[in-house]
PDB file of C-alpha atoms in Angstrom:
ATOM      1  CA  MET A   3      21.795 -99.038 109.775  1.00  0.00           C
ATOM      2  CA  GLU A   4      19.227 -97.734 112.137  1.00  0.00           C
ATOM      3  CA  THR A   5      16.477 -99.921 110.816  1.00  0.00           C
ATOM      4  CA  LEU A   6      18.443-103.208 111.359  1.00  0.00           C
ATOM      5  CA  VAL A   7      19.199-102.089 115.003  1.00  0.00           C
ATOM      6  CA  ALA A   8      15.648-100.974 115.673  1.00  0.00           C
ATOM      7  CA  ARG A   9      14.185-104.399 114.324  1.00  0.00           C
ATOM      8  CA  ASP A  10      17.140-106.371 116.068  1.00  0.00           C
ATOM      9  CA  VAL A  11      18.124-107.868 112.763  1.00  0.00           C
ATOM     10  CA  ARG A  12      21.438-109.688 113.549  1.00  0.00           C
ATOM     11  CA  THR A  13      21.877-112.027 110.422  1.00  0.00           C
ATOM     12  CA  ALA A  14      21.321-111.514 106.610  1.00  0.00           C
ATOM     13  CA  ALA A  15      18.599-114.191 106.532  1.00  0.00           C
ATOM     14  CA  ALA A  16      16.495-112.000 108.777  1.00  0.00           C
ATOM     15  CA  VAL A  17      16.580-109.110 106.358  1.00  0.00           C
ATOM     16  CA  THR A  18      13.018-108.613 104.560  1.00  0.00           C
ATOM     17  CA  ARG A  19      11.444-106.420 101.945  1.00  0.00           C
ATOM     18  CA  LEU A  20       9.852-104.599 104.882  1.00  0.00           C
ATOM     19  CA  THR A  21      13.215-103.972 106.523  1.00  0.00           C
ATOM     20  CA  VAL A  22      14.478-102.374 103.185  1.00  0.00           C
ATOM     21  CA  ARG A  23      11.304-100.252 102.758  1.00  0.00           C
ATOM     22  CA  GLU A  24      11.534 -99.096 106.342  1.00  0.00           C
ATOM     23  CA  HIS A  25      15.112 -97.900 105.791  1.00  0.00           C
ATOM     24  CA  LEU A  26      13.910 -95.932 102.565  1.00  0.00           C
ATOM     25  CA  VAL A  27      11.087 -94.304 104.600  1.00  0.00           C
ATOM     26  CA  GLN A  28      13.554 -93.158 107.144  1.00  0.00           C
ATOM     27  CA  LEU A  29      15.827 -91.659 104.454  1.00  0.00           C
ATOM     28  CA  SER A  30      12.622 -89.841 103.141  1.00  0.00           C
ATOM     29  CA  GLU A  31      11.778 -88.649 106.850  1.00  0.00           C
ATOM     30  CA  ARG A  32      15.280 -87.229 106.954  1.00  0.00           C
ATOM     31  CA  LYS A  33      14.353 -85.053 103.991  1.00  0.00           C
ATOM     32  CA  LEU A  34      16.794 -86.709 101.491  1.00  0.00           C
ATOM     33  CA  GLY A  35      16.097 -85.921  97.852  1.00  0.00           C
ATOM     34  CA  LEU A  36      14.666 -88.575  95.619  1.00  0.00           C
ATOM     35  CA  SER A  37      17.933 -88.937  93.794  1.00  0.00           C
ATOM     36  CA  SER A  38      19.926 -89.644  97.030  1.00  0.00           C
ATOM     37  CA  ILE A  39      17.278 -92.394  98.077  1.00  0.00           C
ATOM     38  CA  VAL A  40      17.450 -93.814  94.562  1.00  0.00           C
ATOM     39  CA  ARG A  41      21.187 -94.169  94.983  1.00  0.00           C
ATOM     40  CA  HIS A  42      20.681 -95.790  98.489  1.00  0.00           C
ATOM     41  CA  LEU A  43      18.402 -98.254  97.027  1.00  0.00           C
ATOM     42  CA  ALA A  44      20.861 -99.151  94.265  1.00  0.00           C
ATOM     43  CA  ALA A  45      23.576 -99.764  96.608  1.00  0.00           C
ATOM     44  CA  VAL A  46      21.368-101.843  99.037  1.00  0.00           C
ATOM     45  CA  LYS A  47      20.388-103.901  95.996  1.00  0.00           C
ATOM     46  CA  MET A  48      23.848-104.583  94.872  1.00  0.00           C
ATOM     47  CA  PHE A  49      24.486-105.732  98.569  1.00  0.00           C
ATOM     48  CA  LEU A  50      21.531-107.905  98.555  1.00  0.00           C
ATOM     49  CA  ARG A  51      22.508-109.655  95.411  1.00  0.00           C
ATOM     50  CA  TYR A  52      25.909-110.382  96.857  1.00  0.00           C
ATOM     51  CA  LEU A  53      24.388-111.886  99.880  1.00  0.00           C
ATOM     52  CA  HIS A  54      22.077-114.071  97.833  1.00  0.00           C
ATOM     53  CA  ALA A  55      24.997-115.010  95.581  1.00  0.00           C
ATOM     54  CA  THR A  56      27.169-116.194  98.343  1.00  0.00           C
ATOM     55  CA  GLY A  57      24.557-118.150 100.130  1.00  0.00           C
ATOM     56  CA  ARG A  58      23.997-115.934 103.091  1.00  0.00           C
ATOM     57  CA  MET A  59      20.485-114.963 102.097  1.00  0.00           C
ATOM     58  CA  PRO A  60      18.107-117.551 100.821  1.00  0.00           C
ATOM     59  CA  GLU A  61      15.784-115.021  98.867  1.00  0.00           C
ATOM     60  CA  ASP A  62      16.870-112.761  96.254  1.00  0.00           C
ATOM     61  CA  LEU A  63      15.241-109.691  97.678  1.00  0.00           C
ATOM     62  CA  ALA A  64      16.980-107.443  95.196  1.00  0.00           C
ATOM     63  CA  ALA A  65      14.701-109.020  92.356  1.00  0.00           C
ATOM     64  CA  LEU A  66      11.664-107.994  94.410  1.00  0.00           C
ATOM     65  CA  LEU A  67      12.246-104.490  94.857  1.00  0.00           C
ATOM     66  CA  GLU A  68      11.166-101.706  92.547  1.00  0.00           C
ATOM     67  CA  THR A  69      14.159-100.574  90.256  1.00  0.00           C
ATOM     68  CA  PRO A  70      15.410 -96.946  90.487  1.00  0.00           C
ATOM     69  CA  LYS A  71      14.446 -96.387  86.808  1.00  0.00           C
ATOM     70  CA  LYS A  72      10.718 -96.346  87.955  1.00  0.00           C
ATOM     71  CA  TRP A  73      11.352 -93.796  90.663  1.00  0.00           C
ATOM     72  CA  ARG A  74      10.877 -90.908  88.165  1.00  0.00           C
ATOM     73  CA  THR A  75       9.690 -87.515  89.204  1.00  0.00           C
ATOM     74  CA  LEU A  76       7.315 -85.797  87.125  1.00  0.00           C
ATOM     75  CA  PRO A  77       9.038 -82.848  85.131  1.00  0.00           C
ATOM     76  CA  ARG A  78       8.138 -79.205  86.333  1.00  0.00           C
ATOM     77  CA  THR A  79       6.117 -77.435  83.690  1.00  0.00           C
ATOM     78  CA  LEU A  80       4.370 -74.318  83.284  1.00  0.00           C
ATOM     79  CA  ARG A  81       0.905 -73.565  81.981  1.00  0.00           C
ATOM     80  CA  PRO A  82       0.716 -71.999  78.486  1.00  0.00           C
ATOM     81  CA  GLY A  83      -0.175 -68.540  79.931  1.00  0.00           C
ATOM     82  CA  GLN A  84       2.972 -68.650  82.219  1.00  0.00           C
ATOM     83  CA  VAL A  85       5.064 -69.444  79.293  1.00  0.00           C
ATOM     84  CA  GLU A  86       3.467 -66.380  77.584  1.00  0.00           C
ATOM     85  CA  ALA A  87       4.372 -64.308  80.490  1.00  0.00           C
ATOM     86  CA  LEU A  88       7.822 -65.566  80.358  1.00  0.00           C
ATOM     87  CA  LEU A  89       8.375 -64.741  76.590  1.00  0.00           C
ATOM     88  CA  ALA A  90       6.934 -61.476  76.988  1.00  0.00           C
ATOM     89  CA  ALA A  91       9.178 -60.556  79.933  1.00  0.00           C
ATOM     90  CA  PRO A  92      12.337 -59.022  77.806  1.00  0.00           C
ATOM     91  CA  GLN A  93      11.474 -55.426  77.171  1.00  0.00           C
ATOM     92  CA  PRO A  94      12.750 -53.346  74.206  1.00  0.00           C
ATOM     93  CA  ASP A  95      14.351 -50.786  76.267  1.00  0.00           C
ATOM     94  CA  GLU A  96      16.841 -53.510  77.627  1.00  0.00           C
ATOM     95  CA  PRO A  97      20.511 -53.740  76.047  1.00  0.00           C
ATOM     96  CA  PHE A  98      19.958 -57.469  75.217  1.00  0.00           C
ATOM     97  CA  TYR A  99      16.356 -57.584  74.532  1.00  0.00           C
ATOM     98  CA  ALA A 100      16.765 -59.076  70.960  1.00  0.00           C
ATOM     99  CA  ARG A 101      19.080 -61.830  71.983  1.00  0.00           C
ATOM    100  CA  ASP A 102      17.120 -62.650  75.218  1.00  0.00           C
ATOM    101  CA  ARG A 103      13.861 -62.757  73.362  1.00  0.00           C
ATOM    102  CA  ALA A 104      15.166 -64.858  70.527  1.00  0.00           C
ATOM    103  CA  LEU A 105      16.777 -67.505  72.792  1.00  0.00           C
ATOM    104  CA  LEU A 106      13.627 -67.940  75.039  1.00  0.00           C
ATOM    105  CA  GLU A 107      11.578 -68.339  71.803  1.00  0.00           C
ATOM    106  CA  LEU A 108      13.859 -70.840  70.245  1.00  0.00           C
ATOM    107  CA  LEU A 109      14.022 -72.727  73.563  1.00  0.00           C
ATOM    108  CA  TYR A 110      10.073 -73.130  73.786  1.00  0.00           C
ATOM    109  CA  ALA A 111       9.655 -73.521  70.031  1.00  0.00           C
ATOM    110  CA  SER A 112      12.388 -76.314  69.695  1.00  0.00           C
ATOM    111  CA  GLY A 113      12.591 -78.181  72.988  1.00  0.00           C
ATOM    112  CA  LEU A 114      16.335 -78.018  72.759  1.00  0.00           C
ATOM    113  CA  ARG A 115      18.586 -79.005  75.843  1.00  0.00           C
ATOM    114  CA  VAL A 116      20.506 -76.002  77.392  1.00  0.00           C
ATOM    115  CA  SER A 117      23.881 -77.689  75.958  1.00  0.00           C
ATOM    116  CA  GLU A 118      22.322 -77.914  72.488  1.00  0.00           C
ATOM    117  CA  LEU A 119      21.301 -74.321  72.651  1.00  0.00           C
ATOM    118  CA  ALA A 120      24.793 -73.281  73.802  1.00  0.00           C
ATOM    119  CA  GLY A 121      26.383 -75.233  71.007  1.00  0.00           C
ATOM    120  CA  LEU A 122      24.224 -73.638  68.221  1.00  0.00           C
ATOM    121  CA  ARG A 123      25.935 -71.967  65.326  1.00  0.00           C
ATOM    122  CA  VAL A 124      24.305 -69.317  63.081  1.00  0.00           C
ATOM    123  CA  ALA A 125      24.472 -71.763  60.150  1.00  0.00           C
ATOM    124  CA  ASP A 126      22.489 -74.290  62.159  1.00  0.00           C
ATOM    125  CA  VAL A 127      19.305 -72.091  62.011  1.00  0.00           C
ATOM    126  CA  ASN A 128      17.622 -72.075  58.570  1.00  0.00           C
ATOM    127  CA  LEU A 129      14.938 -69.249  58.889  1.00  0.00           C
ATOM    128  CA  ALA A 130      13.790 -69.450  55.322  1.00  0.00           C
ATOM    129  CA  VAL A 131      12.576 -72.990  55.945  1.00  0.00           C
ATOM    130  CA  GLY A 132      12.033 -72.864  59.542  1.00  0.00           C
ATOM    131  CA  TYR A 133      14.261 -75.347  61.267  1.00  0.00           C
ATOM    132  CA  VAL A 134      17.123 -75.754  63.503  1.00  0.00           C
ATOM    133  CA  ARG A 135      19.770 -78.439  63.386  1.00  0.00           C
ATOM    134  CA  CYS A 136      21.426 -79.528  66.678  1.00  0.00           C
ATOM    135  CA  LEU A 137      23.973 -82.165  67.997  1.00  0.00           C
ATOM    136  CA  GLY A 138      22.226 -83.916  70.818  1.00  0.00           C
ATOM    137  CA  LYS A 139      23.552 -86.700  73.253  1.00  0.00           C
ATOM    138  CA  GLY A 140      26.112 -88.975  71.639  1.00  0.00           C
ATOM    139  CA  ARG A 141      26.724 -86.435  69.038  1.00  0.00           C
ATOM    140  CA  LYS A 142      23.440 -87.514  67.132  1.00  0.00           C
ATOM    141  CA  GLU A 143      22.302 -84.688  64.767  1.00  0.00           C
ATOM    142  CA  ARG A 144      18.544 -84.041  64.666  1.00  0.00           C
ATOM    143  CA  VAL A 145      16.390 -81.288  62.772  1.00  0.00           C
ATOM    144  CA  VAL A 146      13.548 -79.593  64.681  1.00  0.00           C
ATOM    145  CA  PRO A 147      11.096 -77.297  63.071  1.00  0.00           C
ATOM    146  CA  ILE A 148      10.443 -73.846  64.627  1.00  0.00           C
ATOM    147  CA  GLY A 149       7.311 -71.630  64.333  1.00  0.00           C
ATOM    148  CA  ARG A 150       6.871 -68.021  63.324  1.00  0.00           C
ATOM    149  CA  PRO A 151       7.473 -66.336  66.616  1.00  0.00           C
ATOM    150  CA  ALA A 152      10.857 -68.000  67.105  1.00  0.00           C
ATOM    151  CA  ILE A 153      11.813 -67.205  63.582  1.00  0.00           C
ATOM    152  CA  GLU A 154      11.033 -63.686  63.569  1.00  0.00           C
ATOM    153  CA  ALA A 155      12.758 -63.262  67.034  1.00  0.00           C
ATOM    154  CA  VAL A 156      15.997 -64.893  65.828  1.00  0.00           C
ATOM    155  CA  ARG A 157      15.918 -62.777  62.628  1.00  0.00           C
ATOM    156  CA  GLU A 158      15.757 -59.511  64.477  1.00  0.00           C
ATOM    157  CA  TYR A 159      18.525 -60.705  66.794  1.00  0.00           C
ATOM    158  CA  LEU A 160      20.698 -61.550  63.796  1.00  0.00           C
ATOM    159  CA  ALA A 161      19.823 -58.125  62.000  1.00  0.00           C
ATOM    160  CA  THR A 162      20.479 -55.864  64.860  1.00  0.00           C
ATOM    161  CA  LEU A 163      22.306 -57.037  67.954  1.00  0.00           C
ATOM    162  CA  ARG A 164      24.608 -60.041  67.097  1.00  0.00           C
ATOM    163  CA  GLY A 165      26.936 -58.224  64.850  1.00  0.00           C
ATOM    164  CA  THR A 166      27.590 -55.778  67.457  1.00  0.00           C
ATOM    165  CA  LEU A 167      28.122 -58.332  70.060  1.00  0.00           C
ATOM    166  CA  ALA A 168      30.475 -60.269  67.618  1.00  0.00           C
ATOM    167  CA  ALA A 169      32.527 -57.242  67.106  1.00  0.00           C
ATOM    168  CA  GLU A 170      33.635 -57.129  70.717  1.00  0.00           C
ATOM    169  CA  HIS A 171      35.660 -60.412  70.558  1.00  0.00           C
ATOM    170  CA  GLY A 172      36.168 -61.236  66.826  1.00  0.00           C
ATOM    171  CA  PRO A 173      34.599 -63.671  64.339  1.00  0.00           C
ATOM    172  CA  THR A 174      32.675 -66.621  65.913  1.00  0.00           C
ATOM    173  CA  GLU A 175      30.101 -69.040  64.503  1.00  0.00           C
ATOM    174  CA  ALA A 176      28.048 -69.397  67.768  1.00  0.00           C
ATOM    175  CA  LEU A 177      24.486 -67.960  67.607  1.00  0.00           C
ATOM    176  CA  PHE A 178      24.142 -66.627  71.108  1.00  0.00           C
ATOM    177  CA  LEU A 179      26.948 -64.181  72.369  1.00  0.00           C
ATOM    178  CA  SER A 180      27.617 -62.586  75.691  1.00  0.00           C
ATOM    179  CA  ARG A 181      28.192 -58.786  76.115  1.00  0.00           C
ATOM    180  CA  THR A 182      31.849 -59.721  75.503  1.00  0.00           C
ATOM    181  CA  GLY A 183      31.192 -61.296  72.133  1.00  0.00           C
ATOM    182  CA  ARG A 184      31.943 -64.795  73.532  1.00  0.00           C
ATOM    183  CA  PRO A 185      29.515 -67.750  73.032  1.00  0.00           C
ATOM    184  CA  LEU A 186      26.816 -68.003  75.830  1.00  0.00           C
ATOM    185  CA  ASP A 187      27.706 -71.213  78.090  1.00  0.00           C
ATOM    186  CA  ARG A 188      25.174 -73.328  79.988  1.00  0.00           C
ATOM    187  CA  THR A 189      25.601 -71.235  83.150  1.00  0.00           C
ATOM    188  CA  ASN A 190      24.659 -67.920  81.446  1.00  0.00           C
ATOM    189  CA  LEU A 191      21.809 -69.291  79.568  1.00  0.00           C
ATOM    190  CA  TRP A 192      20.328 -70.574  83.015  1.00  0.00           C
ATOM    191  CA  ARG A 193      20.819 -67.124  84.359  1.00  0.00           C
ATOM    192  CA  VAL A 194      19.092 -65.589  81.367  1.00  0.00           C
ATOM    193  CA  VAL A 195      15.956 -67.745  81.672  1.00  0.00           C
ATOM    194  CA  SER A 196      15.906 -67.568  85.639  1.00  0.00           C
ATOM    195  CA  LYS A 197      16.164 -63.731  85.427  1.00  0.00           C
ATOM    196  CA  TYR A 198      13.046 -63.326  83.360  1.00  0.00           C
ATOM    197  CA  ALA A 199      11.234 -66.013  85.123  1.00  0.00           C
ATOM    198  CA  VAL A 200      11.603 -63.807  88.318  1.00  0.00           C
ATOM    199  CA  GLN A 201      10.583 -60.732  86.198  1.00  0.00           C
ATOM    200  CA  ALA A 202       7.353 -62.703  85.064  1.00  0.00           C
ATOM    201  CA  GLY A 203       6.495 -63.511  88.677  1.00  0.00           C
ATOM    202  CA  LEU A 204       6.834 -67.250  87.783  1.00  0.00           C
ATOM    203  CA  PRO A 205       7.540 -69.947  90.572  1.00  0.00           C
ATOM    204  CA  GLN A 206      11.068 -70.918  91.095  1.00  0.00           C
ATOM    205  CA  PRO A 207      13.186 -72.564  89.876  1.00  0.00           C
ATOM    206  CA  VAL A 208      12.552 -72.086  86.184  1.00  0.00           C
ATOM    207  CA  GLY A 209      15.476 -72.773  83.807  1.00  0.00           C
ATOM    208  CA  PRO A 210      16.049 -73.744  80.012  1.00  0.00           C
ATOM    209  CA  HIS A 211      15.049 -77.257  80.759  1.00  0.00           C
ATOM    210  CA  THR A 212      11.745 -76.055  82.198  1.00  0.00           C
ATOM    211  CA  LEU A 213      10.874 -74.862  78.555  1.00  0.00           C
ATOM    212  CA  ARG A 214      11.994 -78.068  77.265  1.00  0.00           C
ATOM    213  CA  HIS A 215       9.461 -79.823  79.496  1.00  0.00           C
ATOM    214  CA  CYS A 216       6.742 -77.331  78.481  1.00  0.00           C
ATOM    215  CA  PHE A 217       7.453 -77.921  74.632  1.00  0.00           C
ATOM    216  CA  ALA A 218       6.887 -81.615  75.265  1.00  0.00           C
ATOM    217  CA  THR A 219       3.991 -81.427  77.486  1.00  0.00           C
ATOM    218  CA  HIS A 220       1.891 -78.950  75.529  1.00  0.00           C
ATOM    219  CA  LEU A 221       2.680 -80.724  72.170  1.00  0.00           C
ATOM    220  CA  LEU A 222       1.211 -83.848  73.719  1.00  0.00           C
ATOM    221  CA  GLU A 223      -1.614 -81.953  75.275  1.00  0.00           C
ATOM    222  CA  GLY A 224      -2.406 -80.542  71.877  1.00  0.00           C
ATOM    223  CA  GLY A 225      -2.664 -84.063  70.291  1.00  0.00           C
ATOM    224  CA  ALA A 226       0.762 -84.648  68.965  1.00  0.00           C
ATOM    225  CA  ASP A 227       1.993 -88.210  68.498  1.00  0.00           C
ATOM    226  CA  LEU A 228       4.287 -89.673  71.294  1.00  0.00           C
ATOM    227  CA  ARG A 229       6.688 -90.932  68.765  1.00  0.00           C
ATOM    228  CA  ILE A 230       7.103 -87.573  67.047  1.00  0.00           C
ATOM    229  CA  VAL A 231       7.614 -85.827  70.266  1.00  0.00           C
ATOM    230  CA  GLN A 232      10.287 -88.448  71.059  1.00  0.00           C
ATOM    231  CA  GLU A 233      11.973 -87.570  67.713  1.00  0.00           C
ATOM    232  CA  LEU A 234      11.843 -84.018  68.363  1.00  0.00           C
ATOM    233  CA  LEU A 235      13.390 -84.221  71.857  1.00  0.00           C
ATOM    234  CA  GLY A 236      16.167 -86.471  70.663  1.00  0.00           C
ATOM    235  CA  HIS A 237      15.276 -89.285  73.011  1.00  0.00           C
ATOM    236  CA  ALA A 238      16.823 -92.705  72.226  1.00  0.00           C
ATOM    237  CA  ASP A 239      13.968 -94.449  74.134  1.00  0.00           C
ATOM    238  CA  VAL A 240      10.263 -93.731  74.070  1.00  0.00           C
ATOM    239  CA  SER A 241      10.065 -94.618  77.705  1.00  0.00           C
ATOM    240  CA  THR A 242      11.881 -91.645  78.543  1.00  0.00           C
ATOM    241  CA  THR A 243       9.327 -89.404  76.500  1.00  0.00           C
ATOM    242  CA  GLN A 244       6.423 -91.299  78.282  1.00  0.00           C
ATOM    243  CA  VAL A 245       6.846 -89.277  81.355  1.00  0.00           C
ATOM    244  CA  TYR A 246       5.309 -86.386  79.715  1.00  0.00           C
ATOM    245  CA  LEU A 247       2.096 -88.511  79.367  1.00  0.00           C
ATOM    246  CA  HIS A 248       1.881 -88.577  83.183  1.00  0.00           C
ATOM    247  CA  VAL A 249       2.073 -84.957  83.392  1.00  0.00           C
ATOM    248  CA  ASP A 250      -0.827 -84.607  81.064  1.00  0.00           C
ATOM    249  CA  THR A 251      -2.713 -87.419  82.990  1.00  0.00           C
ATOM    250  CA  ALA A 252      -2.160 -85.538  86.316  1.00  0.00           C
ATOM    251  CA  ARG A 253      -3.579 -82.368  84.579  1.00  0.00           C
ATOM    252  CA  LEU A 254      -6.651 -84.328  83.457  1.00  0.00           C
ATOM    253  CA  LYS A 255      -7.162 -85.879  86.862  1.00  0.00           C
ATOM    254  CA  SER A 256      -6.970 -82.349  88.576  1.00  0.00           C
ATOM    255  CA  LEU A 257      -9.538 -81.093  85.997  1.00  0.00           C
ATOM    256  CA  HIS A 258     -11.807 -83.937  86.699  1.00  0.00           C
ATOM    257  CA  GLN A 259     -11.688 -83.447  90.494  1.00  0.00           C
ATOM    258  CA  ARG A 260     -12.401 -79.625  90.175  1.00  0.00           C
ATOM    259  CA  CYS A 261     -15.016 -79.762  87.634  1.00  0.00           C
ATOM    260  CA  HIS A 262     -17.109 -83.008  87.950  1.00  0.00           C
ATOM    261  CA  PRO A 263     -20.002 -82.874  90.239  1.00  0.00           C
ATOM    262  CA  ARG A 264     -19.009 -86.134  92.176  1.00  0.00           C
ATOM    263  CA  PRO A 265     -15.337 -85.879  92.380  1.00  0.00           C
TER     264      PRO A 265
END
């Protein structure tokens, strides 16, 4: 470790919290991603626990270091106007307009994960009542309501294009199909969203998960209860949902700095 050499640290007992922090700073200066730095920190903490447990280090430094779970980046979101531009990007003269408009509207209306969207069947969408049923992580089922724009878009897709696509490959229960009639997988769903993000002139990268983040953030900005948003997203722990509160806090701070006469 460069930090140990630079500080002439020759024994485990000479390692301090400052030593570890300097090592993490060096990793950041090397332009490593946050997830890579977190993995480094997790490995260092395990080694420090071993040194303390075997008596080579008098202090348990691992207990004093911030846990990787707290190193959570804020999700990338779009402003409502940017989302509207994305949803309006598919044009009626495009061959897959009805399908692409439906999947974009459904992503933003429901906050589904891309894997959940890929696994949707026609029977999972109840347009009369206005909800979608999906299987989330751990195969936990949840029901998410959807609004009028998504209902209308999915209804148009089912009434026009889906039957044509299904005829290319044969009967299938999948909701969203490729041009060959096969179910759209995660990769192709990403490509569809990214394609229209470019057409809408949005900053990159934008994918299906971006719309999930927007769904949660915009609900909270509109006054939705955190526990309700947790349920809609299918989060097992509310702490996972709380990251969206930080997004809203960051937005409020930005507004305060821009608008207050004495920022």
